[in-house]
Structure formats: structure tokens, C-alpha cells
Coordinates of C-alpha atoms and ligand atoms in Angstrom, one line a residue:
M807 CA 153.0 46.5 63.3
K808 CA 155.6 49.3 63.7
L809 CA 158.5 49.5 61.2
Q810 CA 160.9 49.4 64.2
Y811 CA 159.8 45.8 64.9
I812 CA 161.0 44.9 61.4
F813 CA 164.3 46.7 61.9
D814 CA 164.8 44.9 65.2
K815 CA 164.4 41.5 63.4
A816 CA 167.1 42.5 61.0
F817 CA 169.4 43.4 63.8
A818 CA 168.6 40.1 65.7
D819 CA 169.5 38.1 62.6
E820 CA 165.9 36.9 62.3
R821 CA 164.2 36.3 59.0
I822 CA 162.1 39.2 57.8
S823 CA 159.0 37.9 56.1
H824 CA 157.8 38.7 52.6
E825 CA 155.1 41.0 54.0
E826 CA 157.5 42.8 56.3
A827 CA 160.1 43.3 53.5
L828 CA 157.3 44.8 51.3
R829 CA 156.4 47.2 54.1
L830 CA 160.0 48.3 54.3
W831 CA 160.1 48.9 50.5
H832 CA 156.8 50.8 50.3
E833 CA 156.5 52.5 53.6
A834 CA 159.9 53.2 55.2
P835 CA 161.3 56.7 54.3
L836 CA 164.6 56.4 52.5
Y837 CA 166.5 58.3 55.2
L838 CA 165.3 55.8 57.8
L839 CA 166.1 52.8 55.6
A840 CA 169.5 54.2 54.9
E841 CA 170.2 54.9 58.6
Q842 CA 169.2 51.4 59.7
A843 CA 171.0 49.7 56.8
D844 CA 174.1 51.7 57.5
T845 CA 174.1 50.8 61.2
L846 CA 173.6 47.1 60.3
R847 CA 176.5 47.3 57.8
A848 CA 178.7 48.6 60.5
E849 CA 177.8 45.6 62.7
K850 CA 178.5 43.1 60.0
V851 CA 181.8 44.2 58.5
R852 CA 185.2 43.8 59.9
D853 CA 186.2 47.6 59.9
R854 CA 183.3 50.0 59.6
E855 CA 185.4 52.8 58.1
V856 CA 186.6 50.5 55.3
V857 CA 185.1 50.1 51.8
T858 CA 186.7 47.3 49.8
W859 CA 187.4 47.1 46.1
Q860 CA 189.0 44.6 43.8
I861 CA 191.1 44.2 40.6
D862 CA 190.1 41.4 38.3
R863 CA 189.8 40.8 34.6
N864 CA 186.8 39.6 32.8
I865 CA 187.6 37.2 30.0
N866 CA 184.8 35.9 27.9
T867 CA 185.4 32.2 27.1
T868 CA 183.1 32.3 24.1
N869 CA 180.2 34.3 22.7
V870 CA 178.4 31.3 21.2
C871 CA 175.3 30.6 23.3
V872 CA 172.3 28.4 23.0
S873 CA 170.4 30.4 25.7
G874 CA 169.5 33.6 23.8
C875 CA 168.5 35.7 26.9
R876 CA 166.4 38.6 25.8
F877 CA 168.6 41.1 27.7
C878 CA 171.9 40.0 26.2
N879 CA 173.5 41.7 23.2
F880 CA 176.8 39.9 23.7
H881 CA 176.0 36.4 22.5
C882 CA 175.6 34.9 19.0
K883 CA 173.7 31.9 18.0
P884 CA 175.6 28.7 17.0
H885 CA 174.6 29.2 13.3
Q886 CA 176.1 32.7 13.2
T887 CA 179.6 31.4 12.4
D888 CA 180.9 34.7 11.1
K889 CA 180.5 36.2 14.6
H890 CA 181.9 33.3 16.7
F891 CA 184.8 33.4 19.0
I892 CA 186.4 31.0 21.4
T893 CA 189.2 32.6 23.4
S894 CA 192.6 31.0 22.5
M895 CA 195.2 30.0 25.1
E896 CA 197.5 32.7 23.7
E897 CA 194.9 35.4 24.5
Y898 CA 194.3 34.0 28.0
I899 CA 198.0 34.1 28.7
R900 CA 198.5 37.6 27.3
K901 CA 195.5 39.0 29.2
T902 CA 196.3 37.2 32.4
E903 CA 199.9 38.6 32.3
E904 CA 198.4 42.1 31.8
M905 CA 196.1 41.5 34.8
F906 CA 199.0 40.5 37.1
A907 CA 201.0 43.5 35.9
L908 CA 198.1 45.8 36.9
G909 CA 198.0 44.2 40.4
G910 CA 195.1 41.8 39.9
D911 CA 195.1 38.2 41.1
Q912 CA 191.9 36.8 39.6
L913 CA 190.1 36.1 36.3
L914 CA 186.4 36.3 36.0
L915 CA 185.8 33.8 33.3
Q916 CA 182.3 33.7 31.8
G917 CA 180.7 33.3 28.5
G918 CA 178.0 31.7 26.5
M919 CA 176.6 28.2 26.8
H920 CA 178.5 26.7 23.8
P921 CA 176.8 23.5 22.6
A922 CA 180.1 21.8 22.0
L923 CA 182.2 22.8 25.1
G924 CA 181.7 20.2 27.8
I925 CA 183.4 19.4 31.0
E926 CA 186.7 18.2 29.4
Y927 CA 187.1 21.5 27.6
Y928 CA 186.9 23.5 30.9
E929 CA 189.0 21.0 32.8
E930 CA 191.7 21.4 30.3
L931 CA 191.4 25.2 30.2
F932 CA 191.5 25.6 34.0
R933 CA 194.5 23.2 34.3
A934 CA 196.4 25.0 31.6
L935 CA 195.8 28.4 33.3
K936 CA 196.8 27.1 36.7
E937 CA 200.0 25.5 35.3
H938 CA 201.0 28.9 33.7
F939 CA 199.9 30.9 36.7
P940 CA 199.9 28.9 39.9
T941 CA 198.7 31.8 42.1
L942 CA 195.8 32.7 39.8
R943 CA 192.3 32.6 41.2
L944 CA 189.6 31.5 38.8
N945 CA 186.2 33.0 39.6
A946 CA 184.6 31.1 36.8
L947 CA 181.4 30.2 35.0
G948 CA 178.1 30.3 37.0
A949 CA 175.2 28.2 38.0
P950 CA 173.6 28.2 34.5
E951 CA 176.9 27.3 32.8
V952 CA 177.4 24.5 35.3
A953 CA 174.0 23.2 34.5
H954 CA 174.6 23.5 30.8
I955 CA 178.0 21.7 31.0
A956 CA 176.3 18.9 33.1
K957 CA 173.6 18.5 30.5
I958 CA 175.9 18.2 27.4
S959 CA 178.5 16.1 29.3
K960 CA 175.7 13.8 30.7
I961 CA 176.9 14.1 34.2
T962 CA 175.5 15.7 37.4
T963 CA 176.0 19.3 38.3
R964 CA 177.7 18.1 41.5
E965 CA 180.2 16.1 39.4
V966 CA 180.8 19.2 37.2
L967 CA 181.7 21.2 40.4
V968 CA 183.9 18.5 41.8
R969 CA 185.8 18.2 38.5
L970 CA 186.1 21.9 37.9
R971 CA 187.4 22.5 41.5
T972 CA 190.0 19.7 41.0
A973 CA 191.1 21.5 37.8
G974 CA 191.5 24.8 39.5
L975 CA 188.1 26.6 40.1
S976 CA 188.4 29.0 43.0
S977 CA 184.9 30.4 43.3
L978 CA 181.6 30.5 41.5
P979 CA 180.2 33.9 40.4
G980 CA 176.6 34.6 41.1
A981 CA 175.8 35.2 37.4
G982 CA 172.6 34.1 35.8
A983 CA 170.4 34.7 38.9
E984 CA 168.6 37.7 37.2
I985 CA 165.3 37.4 39.2
L986 CA 164.8 34.1 40.9
V987 CA 161.2 33.8 40.0
D988 CA 160.2 31.5 37.1
R989 CA 157.4 33.8 35.7
V990 CA 160.2 36.4 35.1
R991 CA 162.8 33.9 33.8
K992 CA 160.4 32.4 31.3
I993 CA 160.1 35.8 29.6
I994 CA 163.6 37.3 29.9
S995 CA 165.7 34.1 29.6
P996 CA 163.5 31.2 28.7
A997 CA 166.3 28.7 28.0
K998 CA 168.2 29.3 31.2
P999 CA 167.8 27.0 34.2
S1000 CA 164.9 27.6 36.5
A1001 CA 165.2 29.5 39.7
E1002 CA 165.1 26.1 41.6
E1003 CA 168.0 24.8 39.5
W1004 CA 170.1 27.9 40.0
L1005 CA 169.6 27.6 43.8
R1006 CA 170.3 23.9 43.7
V1007 CA 173.7 24.3 42.0
M1008 CA 174.6 27.1 44.4
H1009 CA 173.6 24.9 47.3
E1010 CA 175.8 22.1 46.0
A1011 CA 178.7 24.6 45.8
H1012 CA 178.0 25.7 49.4
E1013 CA 178.0 22.1 50.6
M1014 CA 181.4 21.7 48.9
N1015 CA 182.6 25.0 50.4
I1016 CA 183.2 26.7 47.0
P1017 CA 182.7 30.4 47.7
T1018 CA 179.9 32.0 45.6
T1019 CA 178.3 35.4 45.2
A1020 CA 174.6 36.2 44.5
T1021 CA 173.5 38.7 41.9
M1022 CA 170.3 40.3 40.9
M1023 CA 169.4 42.0 37.6
Y1024 CA 166.4 44.2 38.3
G1025 CA 164.4 46.9 36.5
H1026 CA 162.8 45.0 33.6
I1027 CA 159.6 43.1 33.8
E1028 CA 159.7 42.1 37.5
T1029 CA 157.3 43.4 40.2
I1030 CA 158.5 44.7 43.6
E1031 CA 157.0 41.5 45.1
E1032 CA 159.3 39.4 42.8
R1033 CA 162.3 41.5 43.9
I1034 CA 161.5 40.7 47.5
E1035 CA 161.0 37.0 46.6
H1036 CA 164.4 37.0 45.0
L1037 CA 166.0 38.4 48.2
L1038 CA 164.2 35.9 50.4
R1039 CA 165.2 32.9 48.3
L1040 CA 168.8 34.0 48.6
R1041 CA 168.5 34.5 52.3
D1042 CA 166.9 31.1 52.8
L1043 CA 169.6 29.4 50.8
Q1044 CA 172.3 31.1 52.8
A1045 CA 170.6 29.8 55.9
E1046 CA 171.0 26.3 54.6
C1047 CA 174.8 26.7 54.1
P1048 CA 176.7 24.3 56.3
E1049 CA 178.2 26.0 59.4
G1050 CA 181.7 27.4 58.7
N1051 CA 181.4 27.2 54.9
Y1052 CA 181.7 30.3 52.7
G1053 CA 178.2 30.3 51.2
F1054 CA 177.4 33.6 49.5
T1055 CA 180.2 36.0 50.3
A1056 CA 178.4 39.0 48.7
F1057 CA 175.2 40.2 47.1
I1058 CA 175.5 42.3 44.0
P1059 CA 172.5 43.9 42.4
W1060 CA 172.6 45.8 39.1
I1061 CA 170.1 47.6 36.9
F1062 CA 169.0 46.1 33.6
R1063 CA 170.5 47.9 30.6
S1064 CA 168.2 47.8 27.7
E1065 CA 170.1 49.4 24.7
G1066 CA 169.6 47.2 21.6
T1067 CA 168.2 44.2 23.5
Q1068 CA 165.2 42.1 22.5
L1069 CA 163.5 43.2 25.7
E1070 CA 163.8 46.8 24.5
K1071 CA 162.1 45.8 21.3
M1072 CA 159.4 44.3 23.4
G1073 CA 158.9 47.6 25.1
Y1074 CA 161.0 47.3 28.3
S1075 CA 163.6 50.1 28.5
T1076 CA 165.9 51.1 31.3
H1077 CA 164.4 53.5 33.7
F1078 CA 167.2 54.0 36.2
S1079 CA 166.3 55.8 39.4
P1080 CA 169.1 56.4 41.8
I1081 CA 166.6 56.6 44.6
E1082 CA 165.1 53.2 43.8
Y1083 CA 168.6 51.7 43.6
L1084 CA 169.5 53.1 47.1
R1085 CA 166.2 51.7 48.4
L1086 CA 167.1 48.3 47.0
I1087 CA 170.6 48.4 48.5
A1088 CA 169.2 49.3 51.9
V1089 CA 166.3 46.7 51.9
A1090 CA 168.8 44.1 50.7
R1091 CA 171.2 44.9 53.6
L1092 CA 168.3 44.4 56.1
V1093 CA 166.7 41.3 54.5
L1094 CA 170.0 39.6 53.7
N1095 CA 171.2 39.9 57.2
N1096 CA 173.1 36.6 56.8
I1097 CA 175.2 37.8 53.8
R1098 CA 178.1 39.9 55.0
N1099 CA 179.0 42.0 51.9
I1100 CA 176.8 44.2 49.7
Q1101 CA 178.3 45.6 46.6
A1102 CA 177.6 48.9 45.0
S1103 CA 177.9 48.2 41.3
W1104 CA 179.5 51.4 40.0
L1105 CA 179.8 49.7 36.6
T1106 CA 176.1 49.9 36.0
V1107 CA 175.0 52.8 38.3
G1108 CA 177.8 55.2 38.0
K1109 CA 180.2 56.8 40.5
Q1110 CA 177.8 59.2 42.5
T1111 CA 175.0 56.7 43.0
A1112 CA 177.6 54.0 44.0
Q1113 CA 179.1 56.5 46.5
M1114 CA 175.6 57.2 48.0
A1115 CA 175.0 53.4 48.2
L1116 CA 178.0 53.2 50.6
H1117 CA 175.8 55.1 53.1
C1118 CA 172.8 52.9 52.5
G1119 CA 174.3 49.5 53.5
A1120 CA 176.8 48.7 50.8
N1121 CA 180.4 48.1 51.9
D1122 CA 182.2 47.2 48.7
M1123 CA 182.8 49.1 45.5
G1124 CA 183.3 46.1 43.2
S1125 CA 186.1 45.7 40.8
I1126 CA 187.9 48.0 38.4
M1127 CA 187.2 45.2 35.9
I1128 CA 189.9 45.4 33.3
E1129 CA 187.6 44.1 30.7
E1130 CA 183.9 43.7 30.7
N1131 CA 181.7 43.0 27.6
V1132 CA 178.3 41.9 28.6
V1133 CA 176.7 44.9 30.5
S1134 CA 178.8 47.4 28.5
S1135 CA 177.4 46.0 25.2
A1136 CA 173.9 47.0 26.5
G1137 CA 174.7 50.6 27.4
A1138 CA 176.6 50.6 30.7
N1139 CA 179.9 52.5 30.1
N1140 CA 181.2 53.6 33.5
R1141 CA 184.9 53.2 33.9
F1142 CA 187.3 53.5 36.9
D1143 CA 191.0 53.0 37.3
Q1144 CA 192.7 52.2 40.6
E1145 CA 193.2 55.8 41.6
G1146 CA 189.7 56.7 40.5
I1147 CA 188.0 54.0 42.6
C1148 CA 190.1 54.8 45.7
R1149 CA 189.3 58.5 45.3
A1150 CA 185.6 57.8 44.9
I1151 CA 185.7 55.8 48.1
R1152 CA 187.6 58.5 50.0
E1153 CA 185.2 61.2 48.7
A1154 CA 182.3 59.1 50.1
G1155 CA 184.0 59.2 53.6
F1156 CA 185.6 55.8 53.8
T1157 CA 189.0 54.2 53.6
P1158 CA 189.7 52.1 50.5
R1159 CA 191.2 48.6 50.9
L1160 CA 192.1 46.3 48.1
R1161 CA 190.6 42.8 48.6
N1162 CA 190.5 39.4 47.1
Q1163 CA 187.4 37.3 46.2
L1164 CA 187.2 36.1 49.8
Y1165 CA 187.1 39.7 51.0
E1166 CA 190.5 39.4 52.6
Y1167 CA 192.6 42.6 52.4
R1168 CA 195.5 42.5 49.9
D1169 CA 197.1 45.8 50.8
Ligands
SF4_1744 S1 173.4 36.3 29.3 FE1 174.9 34.6 29.1 S2 173.5 32.8 29.0 FE2 172.3 34.6 28.4 S3 172.5 34.8 26.2 FE3 174.1 36.1 27.1 S4 175.9 34.8 27.1 FE4 174.1 33.4 26.9

């Protein structure tokens, strides 16, 4: 079987099989992968010369978490009361006002799985924020948090989504996907929902036409086969999204950062290879031929690698992220301001356009 046959399937919107995707990963030269992924990117996006970016603010709802993921330095256990925080309404208001003043329109709200914060807490929070800021978009929580809220509130995940949307939820971030293979999840995040449950919650969101994104945290204990499995599970779920609904608006992979994590103590350290990241972006563009946007995560891979990723299938530079605490607490310290991100996009040969969570231009 020639590699061109696999590329042709990607361009014909056909599903690339596991075996075919593995062949791309192991056998296709990077220059060829990049060329094909870049051509497919140009077919999929609205304006081929444009690379989008976003302004949003990450506010962590709480750092108390019963999950204890082994890659996370951010959380603390319920008994560590000296380290706890739950963000107050005054802080939300101050930080949201700052975000609007900087030109943003959205909060990325995420945090730990607090054992006492159920559905009523989040409904009240979302309602209060929307009352203060009617145009604010809430890109909030994630499939694992939805599952956790359902569990402690003794309701279904579908009901959680319905109630959160009524209270003001705009979209569901793709957090907590890590690698959607249970062998991996049992080691790196044993208390988090299974791959099946993550996908089920996302499917419910897609049925309700709540926009979502899909992420991937790679570079720890997973095999290449498991990375491919992750991509194919996302592609298959997107194929089940009801016609005309948002589904996954974007795919966002990032490298595992090990500094100070339990996984590092277990012997798994970050070995970041820009070449491997570019290969991942290109293979993702070809395999995920039913997801329109692929994001270069400058926050975790740095400016130059992110710029190169824009020539390997990525069409979005992510957010300038006014505040980010989870990946930066494990060693990722890249920073951009508005001018910096636009300059980086121009240097890479594209036109920067500010976007919202639905990938609509805002400028
Ligand atoms: S990654 Fe999220 S769910 Fe996992 S321990 Fe950290 S805060 Fe909790």
C-alpha cells in the first residue's frame, strides 16, 4: 500500500485506519507529512492565509481535588486545608473586568474536583457571572468535572449539562482527555473518568449542540499506538455528531510537563522533541479530517515550534491566556502578549486574526 493512498483518503474525508495512521507516523518523511497536512489545512479553513488567535482568561475555580492526577502539581487534597482556595465572587469580578479591558470576551473556568461543590454551586456561579457580564462567554469545566458534579449531585451528566447551559455555560473545553486509552488513564489519572465516560459526556454535549474542543496530553507513558487510538476515538466521536451541530471545534495537543510531578518521581520526565510535535500535528490534521481547527499550543511548545506547526497543519495559535496555572506549575513558562502573538504569526508567513471560541473573527 502506497502512502499516497492514505493521503488520498484524508483528502476524500474518509476514515484513515489505525494501521494506516501508524504507517504515516512511522514511515512518512516529515517534509511529505507537512506538505500534505498543510494542503489539507488550506482546504479546511475559511481563509488559507489566516492564522487565528484568542484572548481569554483562565480562572481556577478551586484547587481542591479528589482526583490526584499524577501529572498535576496544581491541586491539593481535601485534607490539606492550609493550601485550599475557592475563588471568591470579588476575584471573579476583578479578573473578568481586567480581561474585558484587555479585549477578551471569555473566561476559561476550570479547577479541581471539589468534593463539596455540586451542581447548585456552579449554577449560582454561572448565573452571577452572566448577571454581572451579560456578554461574557463561559468556556467552563470539562467532561471529568461534569462527571464529578453529576456523581456528587446524584444526577445524570446530561442533566448537569442542561442545567449548566441554562445557567450560562457557552462551551465545554476538551480538558481531561489526556490519552483516551484506559491502560494509560489508570496509571496517570486513576481517579478520573474512563475514556468511555469522557467520550460519552462529550457526545451528550454534541447532541445538545454545546461547542467543545478536544485535547491530548502526550509524551508520558503512552505508546505511539495509543496516540493513534486517541486520535481515532476523537474522529469517530466527531463522526457521530448530529449534522449541523458544532461538535469538536478544534483539536489541541500539548506535551506533558513533568517538573515536580508524581510521574517524574516514577521516572517519566519530559523529553520534548520539536520534530515529534510537528509529526503529531501533521498526522492529527490528516487523521482528524472531520475537525476543522488544529491548534499549535505555544504555551507548552514555545514560539518557534508553534510557528513551524503552522506549516504542518495547524491553523490556530491558541490564546494569549491572561492567567494559566496548571501547565505553568509543571514547567511550561512561555508567554505572549497581543503584539507578540500577532508578530509570531506574521513571522511565520500568515495574517493574524483575533477569534472567539467558535472561531469567528472578532477583528
Ligand atoms: S489535573 Fe485537574 S482533575 Fe487532575 S488532579 Fe489536577 S486539578 Fe484535579
